[in-house]
Structures are given as C-alpha cells and as structure tokens.
Amino acid sequence: MGRRRAPELYRAPFPLYALQVDPSAGLLIAAGGGGAAKTGIKNGVHFLQLEQINGRLSASLLHSHDTEARATMNLALAGNILAAGQDAHCQLLRFKTHQQKGKNKAEKAGSKEQGPWQRKGAAPAEKKSGAETHQEGVELSVENLQAVQTDFSADPLQKVVCFNHDNTLLATGGTDGYVRVWKVPTLEKVLEFKAHEGEIEDLALGPDGKLVTVGWDFNASVWQKDQLVTQLHWQENGPTFSNTPYRYQACRFGQVPDQPAGLRLFTVQIPHKRLRQPQPCYLTAWDGSTFLPLQTKSCGHEVISCLSVSESGTFLGLGTVTGSVAIYIAFSLQRLYYVREAHGIVVTDVAFLPEKGRGPELLGSHETALFSVAVDSRCQLHLLPSRRTVPVWLLLLLCVGLIVMSILLLQSAFPGFL
C-alpha cells in the first residue's frame, strides 16, 4: 500500500515560512523568500483565493506582494492588517479586496503570464501570474504601513509576532531575548523587557493580557506586562528524564469547546539536542488561568517544528522538521490524522481554516482543514473527515447484536425462556 499523501494546494516561486488565513474574504496568505542573498529567488507575500470547485477546496493566486530584499519569516493577522517579521524588522501591511472594474480582453490576456509556481490542476477559468493574478471580478491591493526594528542582537532576527485580543497591540520576540510590545498601527513602543537568556522561540498573548514566552534557556514564563507571574513546569505530572534536557518549542492559547470563559494553553517540548537514540517530543495542555499542567502525552519521535490551535480550540495542528503533519484532538491529545513526510523537509508553519466567516462554506462536509507550508515552496491541504456521522448499516448491526446478546443472556439465566 502506498504512502498517504496530502493534496498540494499551491506552489510558490520561493521557500515558504509563514501562513495565515483570513476567514472573512476566504484568503490564504503565504509568505517567504530567498532573503537578501542575490540568488534570483524572490521575496514576497502571496494572497490566495480559497474556493470550492466541484466539491474540492482549491486555491488560486489573487495577488503577489513583492517584499524586495527581505524574506517574511513570521506573520500575524488582525482584520485586514498583517504584521510581517522580516529580518530584524516588523512591517505592517494593509490589504483590501474590492470588485474589479471592467477590463478589456487585451488587459486580461496580458495578466495571464504563466510560471512554474502555478497551482497544479488549476481550473482553466482561474488566472495565474508570477506577479499579480486576479480572480474574475475580484482584485486585491496591498499598502505598506509602518515598519520598526524589533531585535537588536549581534545577528538580529525577529522570530515571532502576535496581536493581542482586540488587535490594539502586538508583541514581538527574537534572538536578543527581549519582548517588545507596540501600538497598532503606529508601532510606538509601549513595553520592553528581557524575558529569556538567549533566543525567544515563541510567545502567545491571552485574552486577559497575560503573555507566555518560551526560549532557548529551557524556560517557559508567564508575564503580566513586564512582571513575572510564574514559570511553567511540564514534568510535574508527566515523564521525568535525568539525562535528556528538554526545551519548549511552541506555545499557543486555545478556547475550551462549549465553555465560553474557558481557556487552555498548549505547549510543545522537544529534546534540546539530537541524540543517536531519538527521544520523544511531548504535548502538554495547561489550565489557562492557574497555568498548572493538565495532561502531557508523547507526540512521536519526530522533532516538532510548529504548532497551531483551531479557532474553537477543538484541534491541534503539528508540523515536524522531517516534513510530517499531524492533527490532534485538544481534549485528549490523541492523534486523529498523520501524513509522514508530507513535505519531505521542515514544515515551517501550519494554520487551520477558521470556523467563522467563509470557513463552513469552504470546509464542506469535513470536520476541519489544516494548511501546511515548508521550505519546499509547497502549501498542502490536510482534511479531517467528519467523525459525527455513523452509517445506518452500522447502527442496525449494533442493534441486532444487542438483541442477540440479550436473548443469549436470558437463555443462560432461564433455560426454559424460549
């Protein structure tokens, strides 16, 4: 039996590092590039239109935004504003979609430049271009807003960015170990403090203003502004290792399904060093108010590279350095979906299709959809079939089985029953 494969949704002309989904417009936003090196590999942010075509989710290039000499390594989305981490800087972008005014056929024909990065199997009606492509009747424009330097180490790099719950602030972290908080959209700095010795690997902002940071110094810290609230200790109710140091790789807040006020924190722990005998990585779920660990489970021996939580908090998405992609259920940390080496190279980001906006329409009969991007320039689609529907024949079989079992039990208890 052949290896399970995920559908390739899109292929870019550069390595992909970051991914966001805009549910209101049904946009998939993928970014990356070759950096400042003069290799001929471009840098850009691609806006893809998601559509259901013949019952299948597809993506076509709507607009390509050139980021010149800077590759985008991380993204955060707030409405129609993107925060893009580019080298040591954070660049704000504002995008707008609007109905396309009539173009003559010559203009339309001129926009159909083909390229090797066009989506495989695209419908003939879709328009493809290496620079800018319009879906029929829709066009998108991008405006550069403010930019600011967010990291000041000897080799500066912004590694993570995220917005707060009302999109009025954004937080950045990078190789110098400092958290910096900025007003949106002016990027006026309102807070700066040293959070870790060494690089900040990830950070997450909760709805109550608490900030969680994880770094290369093996620490995961909870902050209220610049005041340390507590440190996380994932091994309190989990496995203990005397010879294998672990560090936190990722952190994300998520809702508790069916509990509007409920909040969970999810973290990934990976071995700090690669050993000859691979050690497992771990997922931990935390209480979002007390920050006590609720449960910890192994998520395999492949090193985890990225983590995402679905909008409802129901699912977790994982990517690995060896290119694999998995979906877990958040409640029990059980794996529901797995494609080994889907990309064949490090998965740089994963993102779920949100459950609001055009999400349900695009999702169709599936329970959730996870997008993944990697250094191989590919964006892949991972669909989880609905688990809620039970075939009628199976229900009838179960009923017959229960009836037969009841009769047998009665016969054994009362020999003259029949």
CSV table of N, CA, C and O in Angstrom, one decimal, residues 132-228:
chain,number,residue,atom,x,y,z
A,132,GLU,N,1.1,39.2,-10.3
A,132,GLU,CA,-0.3,39.5,-9.8
A,132,GLU,C,-1.3,38.9,-10.6
A,132,GLU,O,-1.3,38.9,-11.8
A,133,THR,N,-2.3,38.2,-9.9
A,133,THR,CA,-3.3,37.5,-10.6
A,133,THR,C,-4.7,37.9,-10.0
A,133,THR,O,-4.8,38.0,-8.8
A,134,HIS,N,-5.7,38.1,-10.8
A,134,HIS,CA,-7.0,38.4,-10.4
A,134,HIS,C,-8.0,37.3,-10.6
A,134,HIS,O,-8.0,36.8,-11.7
A,135,GLN,N,-8.7,37.0,-9.6
A,135,GLN,CA,-9.9,36.1,-9.8
A,135,GLN,C,-10.9,37.0,-10.5
A,135,GLN,O,-11.0,38.2,-10.3
A,136,GLU,N,-11.7,36.3,-11.3
A,136,GLU,CA,-12.7,37.1,-12.1
A,136,GLU,C,-13.6,37.9,-11.1
A,136,GLU,O,-14.2,37.4,-10.2
A,137,GLY,N,-13.6,39.2,-11.3
A,137,GLY,CA,-14.5,40.1,-10.6
A,137,GLY,C,-13.9,40.6,-9.2
A,137,GLY,O,-14.5,41.4,-8.6
A,138,VAL,N,-12.7,40.1,-8.8
A,138,VAL,CA,-12.2,40.5,-7.5
A,138,VAL,C,-10.7,40.9,-7.7
A,138,VAL,O,-10.0,40.2,-8.5
A,139,GLU,N,-10.3,41.9,-7.1
A,139,GLU,CA,-8.9,42.3,-7.1
A,139,GLU,C,-8.5,42.7,-5.7
A,139,GLU,O,-9.3,43.0,-4.8
A,140,LEU,N,-7.2,42.6,-5.4
A,140,LEU,CA,-6.7,42.9,-4.1
A,140,LEU,C,-5.5,43.9,-4.2
A,140,LEU,O,-4.7,43.8,-5.1
A,141,SER,N,-5.4,44.8,-3.3
A,141,SER,CA,-4.3,45.8,-3.2
A,141,SER,C,-3.7,45.7,-1.8
A,141,SER,O,-4.4,45.4,-0.8
A,142,VAL,N,-2.4,46.0,-1.8
A,142,VAL,CA,-1.6,46.0,-0.5
A,142,VAL,C,-0.9,47.3,-0.3
A,142,VAL,O,-0.3,47.8,-1.3
A,143,GLU,N,-1.0,47.8,0.9
A,143,GLU,CA,-0.3,49.0,1.3
A,143,GLU,C,0.7,48.8,2.4
A,143,GLU,O,0.3,48.2,3.4
A,144,ASN,N,1.9,49.3,2.2
A,144,ASN,CA,2.9,49.2,3.3
A,144,ASN,C,2.6,50.3,4.3
A,144,ASN,O,2.4,51.5,3.9
A,145,LEU,N,2.5,49.9,5.6
A,145,LEU,CA,2.3,50.9,6.6
A,145,LEU,C,3.6,51.1,7.4
A,145,LEU,O,4.6,51.2,6.7
A,146,GLN,N,3.6,51.1,8.7
A,146,GLN,CA,4.8,51.4,9.4
A,146,GLN,C,5.7,50.2,9.5
A,146,GLN,O,5.2,49.0,9.4
A,147,ALA,N,7.0,50.4,9.7
A,147,ALA,CA,7.9,49.4,10.0
A,147,ALA,C,8.8,49.8,11.1
A,147,ALA,O,9.1,51.0,11.3
A,148,VAL,N,9.3,48.8,11.9
A,148,VAL,CA,10.2,49.2,13.0
A,148,VAL,C,11.1,48.0,13.3
A,148,VAL,O,10.8,46.8,13.0
A,149,GLN,N,12.4,48.3,13.7
A,149,GLN,CA,13.3,47.3,14.1
A,149,GLN,C,12.9,46.7,15.5
A,149,GLN,O,12.6,47.5,16.4
A,150,THR,N,12.8,45.4,15.6
A,150,THR,CA,12.3,44.8,16.8
A,150,THR,C,13.3,43.9,17.5
A,150,THR,O,13.0,43.4,18.6
A,151,ASP,N,14.5,43.7,16.9
A,151,ASP,CA,15.5,42.9,17.5
A,151,ASP,C,16.9,43.5,17.3
A,151,ASP,O,17.1,44.1,16.3
A,152,PHE,N,17.7,43.4,18.4
A,152,PHE,CA,19.0,44.2,18.4
A,152,PHE,C,20.2,43.3,18.8
A,152,PHE,O,21.1,43.8,19.4
A,153,SER,N,20.1,42.0,18.5
A,153,SER,CA,21.3,41.2,18.9
A,153,SER,C,22.4,41.4,17.8
A,153,SER,O,22.2,42.1,16.8
A,154,ALA,N,23.5,40.7,18.0
A,154,ALA,CA,24.6,40.8,17.0
A,154,ALA,C,24.2,40.2,15.7
A,154,ALA,O,24.6,40.7,14.6
A,155,ASP,N,23.3,39.2,15.7
A,155,ASP,CA,22.8,38.7,14.4
A,155,ASP,C,21.2,38.8,14.5
A,155,ASP,O,20.5,37.8,14.8
A,156,PRO,N,20.7,40.0,14.4
A,156,PRO,CA,19.3,40.2,14.8
A,156,PRO,C,18.3,39.5,13.8
A,156,PRO,O,18.5,39.5,12.6
A,157,LEU,N,17.2,39.0,14.5
A,157,LEU,CA,16.1,38.3,13.7
A,157,LEU,C,14.9,38.3,14.6
A,157,LEU,O,14.9,37.8,15.7
A,158,GLN,N,13.8,38.8,14.1
A,158,GLN,CA,12.5,38.7,14.7
A,158,GLN,C,12.0,37.3,14.4
A,158,GLN,O,11.9,36.9,13.3
A,159,LYS,N,11.7,36.5,15.5
A,159,LYS,CA,11.3,35.1,15.3
A,159,LYS,C,9.8,34.9,15.5
A,159,LYS,O,9.3,33.9,15.0
A,160,VAL,N,9.1,35.8,16.2
A,160,VAL,CA,7.7,35.6,16.4
A,160,VAL,C,7.0,37.0,16.6
A,160,VAL,O,7.6,37.9,17.1
A,161,VAL,N,5.7,37.0,16.2
A,161,VAL,CA,4.9,38.2,16.3
A,161,VAL,C,3.5,37.8,16.6
A,161,VAL,O,3.0,36.8,16.0
A,162,CYS,N,2.8,38.5,17.4
A,162,CYS,CA,1.3,38.2,17.6
A,162,CYS,C,0.6,39.4,18.1
A,162,CYS,O,1.2,40.3,18.8
A,163,PHE,N,-0.7,39.5,17.8
A,163,PHE,CA,-1.6,40.6,18.2
A,163,PHE,C,-2.2,40.2,19.5
A,163,PHE,O,-2.4,39.0,19.8
A,164,ASN,N,-2.7,41.2,20.3
A,164,ASN,CA,-3.5,40.9,21.5
A,164,ASN,C,-4.9,40.7,21.1
A,164,ASN,O,-5.3,40.8,19.9
A,165,HIS,N,-5.8,40.5,22.0
A,165,HIS,CA,-7.2,40.0,21.7
A,165,HIS,C,-8.0,41.1,21.0
A,165,HIS,O,-8.9,40.7,20.2
A,166,ASP,N,-7.7,42.4,21.2
A,166,ASP,CA,-8.5,43.4,20.5
A,166,ASP,C,-7.7,44.1,19.4
A,166,ASP,O,-8.2,45.1,18.9
A,167,ASN,N,-6.6,43.5,19.0
A,167,ASN,CA,-5.7,44.0,17.9
A,167,ASN,C,-5.2,45.4,18.1
A,167,ASN,O,-4.9,46.1,17.0
A,168,THR,N,-5.1,45.9,19.3
A,168,THR,CA,-4.6,47.3,19.5
A,168,THR,C,-3.1,47.2,19.8
A,168,THR,O,-2.4,48.3,19.7
A,169,LEU,N,-2.6,46.1,20.1
A,169,LEU,CA,-1.2,45.9,20.4
A,169,LEU,C,-0.6,44.7,19.7
A,169,LEU,O,-1.4,43.7,19.4
A,170,LEU,N,0.7,44.7,19.5
A,170,LEU,CA,1.3,43.5,19.0
A,170,LEU,C,2.6,43.3,19.8
A,170,LEU,O,3.3,44.3,20.2
A,171,ALA,N,3.0,42.0,20.0
A,171,ALA,CA,4.2,41.7,20.7
A,171,ALA,C,5.2,41.0,19.8
A,171,ALA,O,4.7,40.2,18.9
A,172,THR,N,6.5,41.2,20.0
A,172,THR,CA,7.5,40.6,19.1
A,172,THR,C,8.5,40.0,20.0
A,172,THR,O,8.8,40.5,21.2
A,173,GLY,N,9.2,39.0,19.5
A,173,GLY,CA,10.3,38.4,20.2
A,173,GLY,C,11.3,37.9,19.2
A,173,GLY,O,11.0,37.6,18.1
A,174,GLY,N,12.6,37.8,19.6
A,174,GLY,CA,13.6,37.4,18.7
A,174,GLY,C,14.9,36.9,19.3
A,174,GLY,O,14.9,36.4,20.5
A,175,THR,N,16.0,37.0,18.6
A,175,THR,CA,17.2,36.4,19.1
A,175,THR,C,17.9,37.1,20.3
A,175,THR,O,18.8,36.5,20.9
A,176,ASP,N,17.5,38.3,20.6
A,176,ASP,CA,18.1,39.0,21.7
A,176,ASP,C,17.4,38.7,23.0
A,176,ASP,O,17.9,39.2,24.1
A,177,GLY,N,16.3,37.9,23.0
A,177,GLY,CA,15.7,37.5,24.3
A,177,GLY,C,14.7,38.6,24.8
A,177,GLY,O,14.2,38.3,25.9
A,178,TYR,N,14.5,39.7,24.1
A,178,TYR,CA,13.6,40.7,24.6
A,178,TYR,C,12.2,40.6,24.0
A,178,TYR,O,12.1,40.3,22.9
A,179,VAL,N,11.2,40.8,24.9
A,179,VAL,CA,9.9,41.1,24.4
A,179,VAL,C,9.6,42.5,24.3
A,179,VAL,O,10.0,43.3,25.1
A,180,ARG,N,9.1,42.9,23.1
A,180,ARG,CA,8.7,44.3,22.9
A,180,ARG,C,7.3,44.4,22.4
A,180,ARG,O,6.9,43.6,21.6
A,181,VAL,N,6.5,45.3,23.0
A,181,VAL,CA,5.1,45.5,22.7
A,181,VAL,C,4.9,46.8,22.1
A,181,VAL,O,5.5,47.8,22.5
A,182,TRP,N,4.1,46.8,21.0
A,182,TRP,CA,4.0,48.0,20.1
A,182,TRP,C,2.5,48.3,19.9
A,182,TRP,O,1.6,47.4,19.8
A,183,LYS,N,2.2,49.6,19.8
A,183,LYS,CA,0.8,50.1,19.4
A,183,LYS,C,0.6,49.8,18.0
A,183,LYS,O,1.5,49.9,17.1
A,184,VAL,N,-0.7,49.5,17.7
A,184,VAL,CA,-1.1,49.3,16.3
A,184,VAL,C,-2.0,50.4,15.9
A,184,VAL,O,-3.0,50.7,16.6
A,185,PRO,N,-1.8,51.1,14.7
A,185,PRO,CA,-0.8,50.8,13.7
A,185,PRO,C,0.4,51.7,13.7
A,185,PRO,O,1.2,51.6,12.8
A,186,THR,N,0.6,52.5,14.8
A,186,THR,CA,1.7,53.4,14.8
A,186,THR,C,3.1,52.8,15.0
A,186,THR,O,4.1,53.3,14.7
A,187,LEU,N,3.0,51.6,15.7
A,187,LEU,CA,4.2,50.9,16.1
A,187,LEU,C,5.1,51.7,17.1
A,187,LEU,O,6.3,51.6,17.1
A,188,GLU,N,4.4,52.4,17.9
A,188,GLU,CA,5.0,53.1,19.0
A,188,GLU,C,5.3,52.1,20.1
A,188,GLU,O,4.4,51.4,20.5
A,189,LYS,N,6.5,52.0,20.6
A,189,LYS,CA,6.8,51.0,21.6
A,189,LYS,C,6.3,51.4,23.0
A,189,LYS,O,6.4,52.5,23.4
A,190,VAL,N,5.5,50.5,23.6
A,190,VAL,CA,4.9,50.7,24.9
A,190,VAL,C,5.5,49.9,26.0
A,190,VAL,O,5.3,50.2,27.2
A,191,LEU,N,6.3,48.8,25.7
A,191,LEU,CA,6.9,48.0,26.7
A,191,LEU,C,8.1,47.2,26.1
A,191,LEU,O,8.1,46.8,25.0
A,192,GLU,N,9.1,47.0,27.0
A,192,GLU,CA,10.3,46.3,26.6
A,192,GLU,C,10.9,45.7,27.8
A,192,GLU,O,11.1,46.4,28.8
A,193,PHE,N,11.2,44.4,27.8
A,193,PHE,CA,11.8,43.7,28.9
A,193,PHE,C,12.5,42.5,28.5
A,193,PHE,O,12.2,41.9,27.5
A,194,LYS,N,13.5,42.1,29.3
A,194,LYS,CA,14.3,40.9,29.0
A,194,LYS,C,13.5,39.7,29.5
A,194,LYS,O,13.3,39.6,30.7
A,195,ALA,N,13.1,38.8,28.6
A,195,ALA,CA,12.3,37.6,29.0
A,195,ALA,C,13.2,36.4,29.1
A,195,ALA,O,12.8,35.5,29.9
A,196,HIS,N,14.2,36.2,28.3
A,196,HIS,CA,15.0,35.0,28.3
A,196,HIS,C,16.5,35.3,28.0
A,196,HIS,O,16.8,36.3,27.4
A,197,GLU,N,17.3,34.4,28.6
A,197,GLU,CA,18.7,34.4,28.2
A,197,GLU,C,18.9,33.6,26.9
A,197,GLU,O,18.7,32.4,26.9
A,198,GLY,N,19.2,34.3,25.9
A,198,GLY,CA,19.2,33.6,24.6
A,198,GLY,C,17.9,33.9,23.8
A,198,GLY,O,17.1,34.8,24.2
A,199,GLU,N,17.7,33.2,22.8
A,199,GLU,CA,16.6,33.4,21.8
A,199,GLU,C,15.2,33.1,22.4
A,199,GLU,O,15.0,32.2,23.2
A,200,ILE,N,14.2,34.0,22.0
A,200,ILE,CA,12.8,33.7,22.3
A,200,ILE,C,12.3,32.8,21.1
A,200,ILE,O,12.5,33.2,19.9
A,201,GLU,N,11.8,31.6,21.4
A,201,GLU,CA,11.4,30.7,20.3
A,201,GLU,C,9.9,31.0,19.9
A,201,GLU,O,9.5,30.9,18.8
A,202,ASP,N,9.1,31.4,20.9
A,202,ASP,CA,7.6,31.6,20.6
A,202,ASP,C,7.0,32.4,21.8
A,202,ASP,O,7.6,32.5,22.9
A,203,LEU,N,5.9,33.0,21.5
A,203,LEU,CA,5.1,33.7,22.5
A,203,LEU,C,3.7,33.7,22.1
A,203,LEU,O,3.3,33.5,21.0
A,204,ALA,N,2.8,33.9,23.2
A,204,ALA,CA,1.4,33.9,23.0
A,204,ALA,C,0.8,34.9,23.9
A,204,ALA,O,1.1,34.9,25.1
A,205,LEU,N,-0.2,35.6,23.4
A,205,LEU,CA,-0.9,36.6,24.3
A,205,LEU,C,-2.3,36.1,24.5
A,205,LEU,O,-3.1,35.7,23.6
A,206,GLY,N,-2.7,36.1,25.8
A,206,GLY,CA,-4.0,35.6,26.2
A,206,GLY,C,-5.0,36.7,26.3
A,206,GLY,O,-4.7,37.9,26.3
A,207,PRO,N,-6.3,36.4,26.3
A,207,PRO,CA,-7.4,37.4,26.3
A,207,PRO,C,-7.3,38.3,27.6
A,207,PRO,O,-7.9,39.4,27.6
A,208,ASP,N,-6.7,37.8,28.7
A,208,ASP,CA,-6.7,38.7,29.9
A,208,ASP,C,-5.4,39.5,30.0
A,208,ASP,O,-5.1,40.1,31.0
A,209,GLY,N,-4.6,39.5,28.9
A,209,GLY,CA,-3.4,40.3,28.9
A,209,GLY,C,-2.2,39.6,29.3
A,209,GLY,O,-1.1,40.2,29.2
A,210,LYS,N,-2.3,38.4,29.8
A,210,LYS,CA,-1.1,37.6,30.2
A,210,LYS,C,-0.3,37.2,28.9
A,210,LYS,O,-0.9,36.9,27.9
A,211,LEU,N,1.0,37.2,29.0
A,211,LEU,CA,1.9,36.8,27.9
A,211,LEU,C,2.7,35.6,28.3
A,211,LEU,O,3.3,35.6,29.4
A,212,VAL,N,2.7,34.6,27.5
A,212,VAL,CA,3.6,33.4,27.7
A,212,VAL,C,4.7,33.4,26.7
A,212,VAL,O,4.5,33.6,25.5
A,213,THR,N,5.9,33.2,27.2
A,213,THR,CA,7.1,33.2,26.3
A,213,THR,C,7.9,31.9,26.6
A,213,THR,O,7.9,31.4,27.7
A,214,VAL,N,8.4,31.3,25.5
A,214,VAL,CA,9.3,30.2,25.6
A,214,VAL,C,10.6,30.5,24.9
A,214,VAL,O,10.6,31.2,23.9
A,215,GLY,N,11.7,30.0,25.5
A,215,GLY,CA,13.0,30.4,25.0
A,215,GLY,C,14.0,29.2,25.0
A,215,GLY,O,13.7,28.1,25.5
A,216,TRP,N,15.2,29.5,24.5
A,216,TRP,CA,16.3,28.5,24.4
A,216,TRP,C,16.9,28.3,25.7
A,216,TRP,O,17.9,27.4,25.8
A,217,ASP,N,16.6,29.0,26.8
A,217,ASP,CA,17.1,28.8,28.1
A,217,ASP,C,16.3,27.8,28.9
A,217,ASP,O,16.5,27.7,30.1
A,218,PHE,N,15.5,27.0,28.2
A,218,PHE,CA,14.7,25.9,28.8
A,218,PHE,C,13.5,26.4,29.6
A,218,PHE,O,12.8,25.6,30.2
A,219,ASN,N,13.3,27.7,29.6
A,219,ASN,CA,12.2,28.3,30.4
A,219,ASN,C,11.0,28.6,29.6
A,219,ASN,O,11.0,28.9,28.4
A,220,ALA,N,9.8,28.5,30.3
A,220,ALA,CA,8.5,29.0,29.7
A,220,ALA,C,7.9,29.8,30.8
A,220,ALA,O,7.7,29.4,32.0
A,221,SER,N,7.7,31.1,30.5
A,221,SER,CA,7.4,32.1,31.5
A,221,SER,C,6.0,32.7,31.2
A,221,SER,O,5.7,32.9,30.1
A,222,VAL,N,5.3,33.1,32.3
A,222,VAL,CA,4.0,33.8,32.2
A,222,VAL,C,4.2,35.2,32.8
A,222,VAL,O,4.7,35.3,33.9
A,223,TRP,N,3.9,36.2,32.0
A,223,TRP,CA,4.1,37.6,32.3
A,223,TRP,C,2.8,38.4,32.4
A,223,TRP,O,1.9,38.1,31.6
A,224,GLN,N,2.7,39.3,33.3
A,224,GLN,CA,1.7,40.4,33.3
A,224,GLN,C,2.4,41.7,33.1
A,224,GLN,O,3.1,42.1,34.0
A,225,LYS,N,2.3,42.2,31.9
A,225,LYS,CA,3.2,43.3,31.4
A,225,LYS,C,4.7,42.8,31.6
A,225,LYS,O,5.0,41.7,31.0
A,226,ASP,N,5.5,43.5,32.3
A,226,ASP,CA,6.9,43.0,32.5
A,226,ASP,C,7.2,42.3,33.8
A,226,ASP,O,8.3,42.1,34.1
A,227,GLN,N,6.1,41.9,34.5
A,227,GLN,CA,6.3,41.3,35.8
A,227,GLN,C,6.1,39.7,35.6
A,227,GLN,O,5.1,39.3,35.0
A,228,LEU,N,7.0,39.0,36.1
A,228,LEU,CA,6.9,37.5,36.0
A,228,LEU,C,5.9,37.0,37.0
A,228,LEU,O,5.9,37.3,38.2
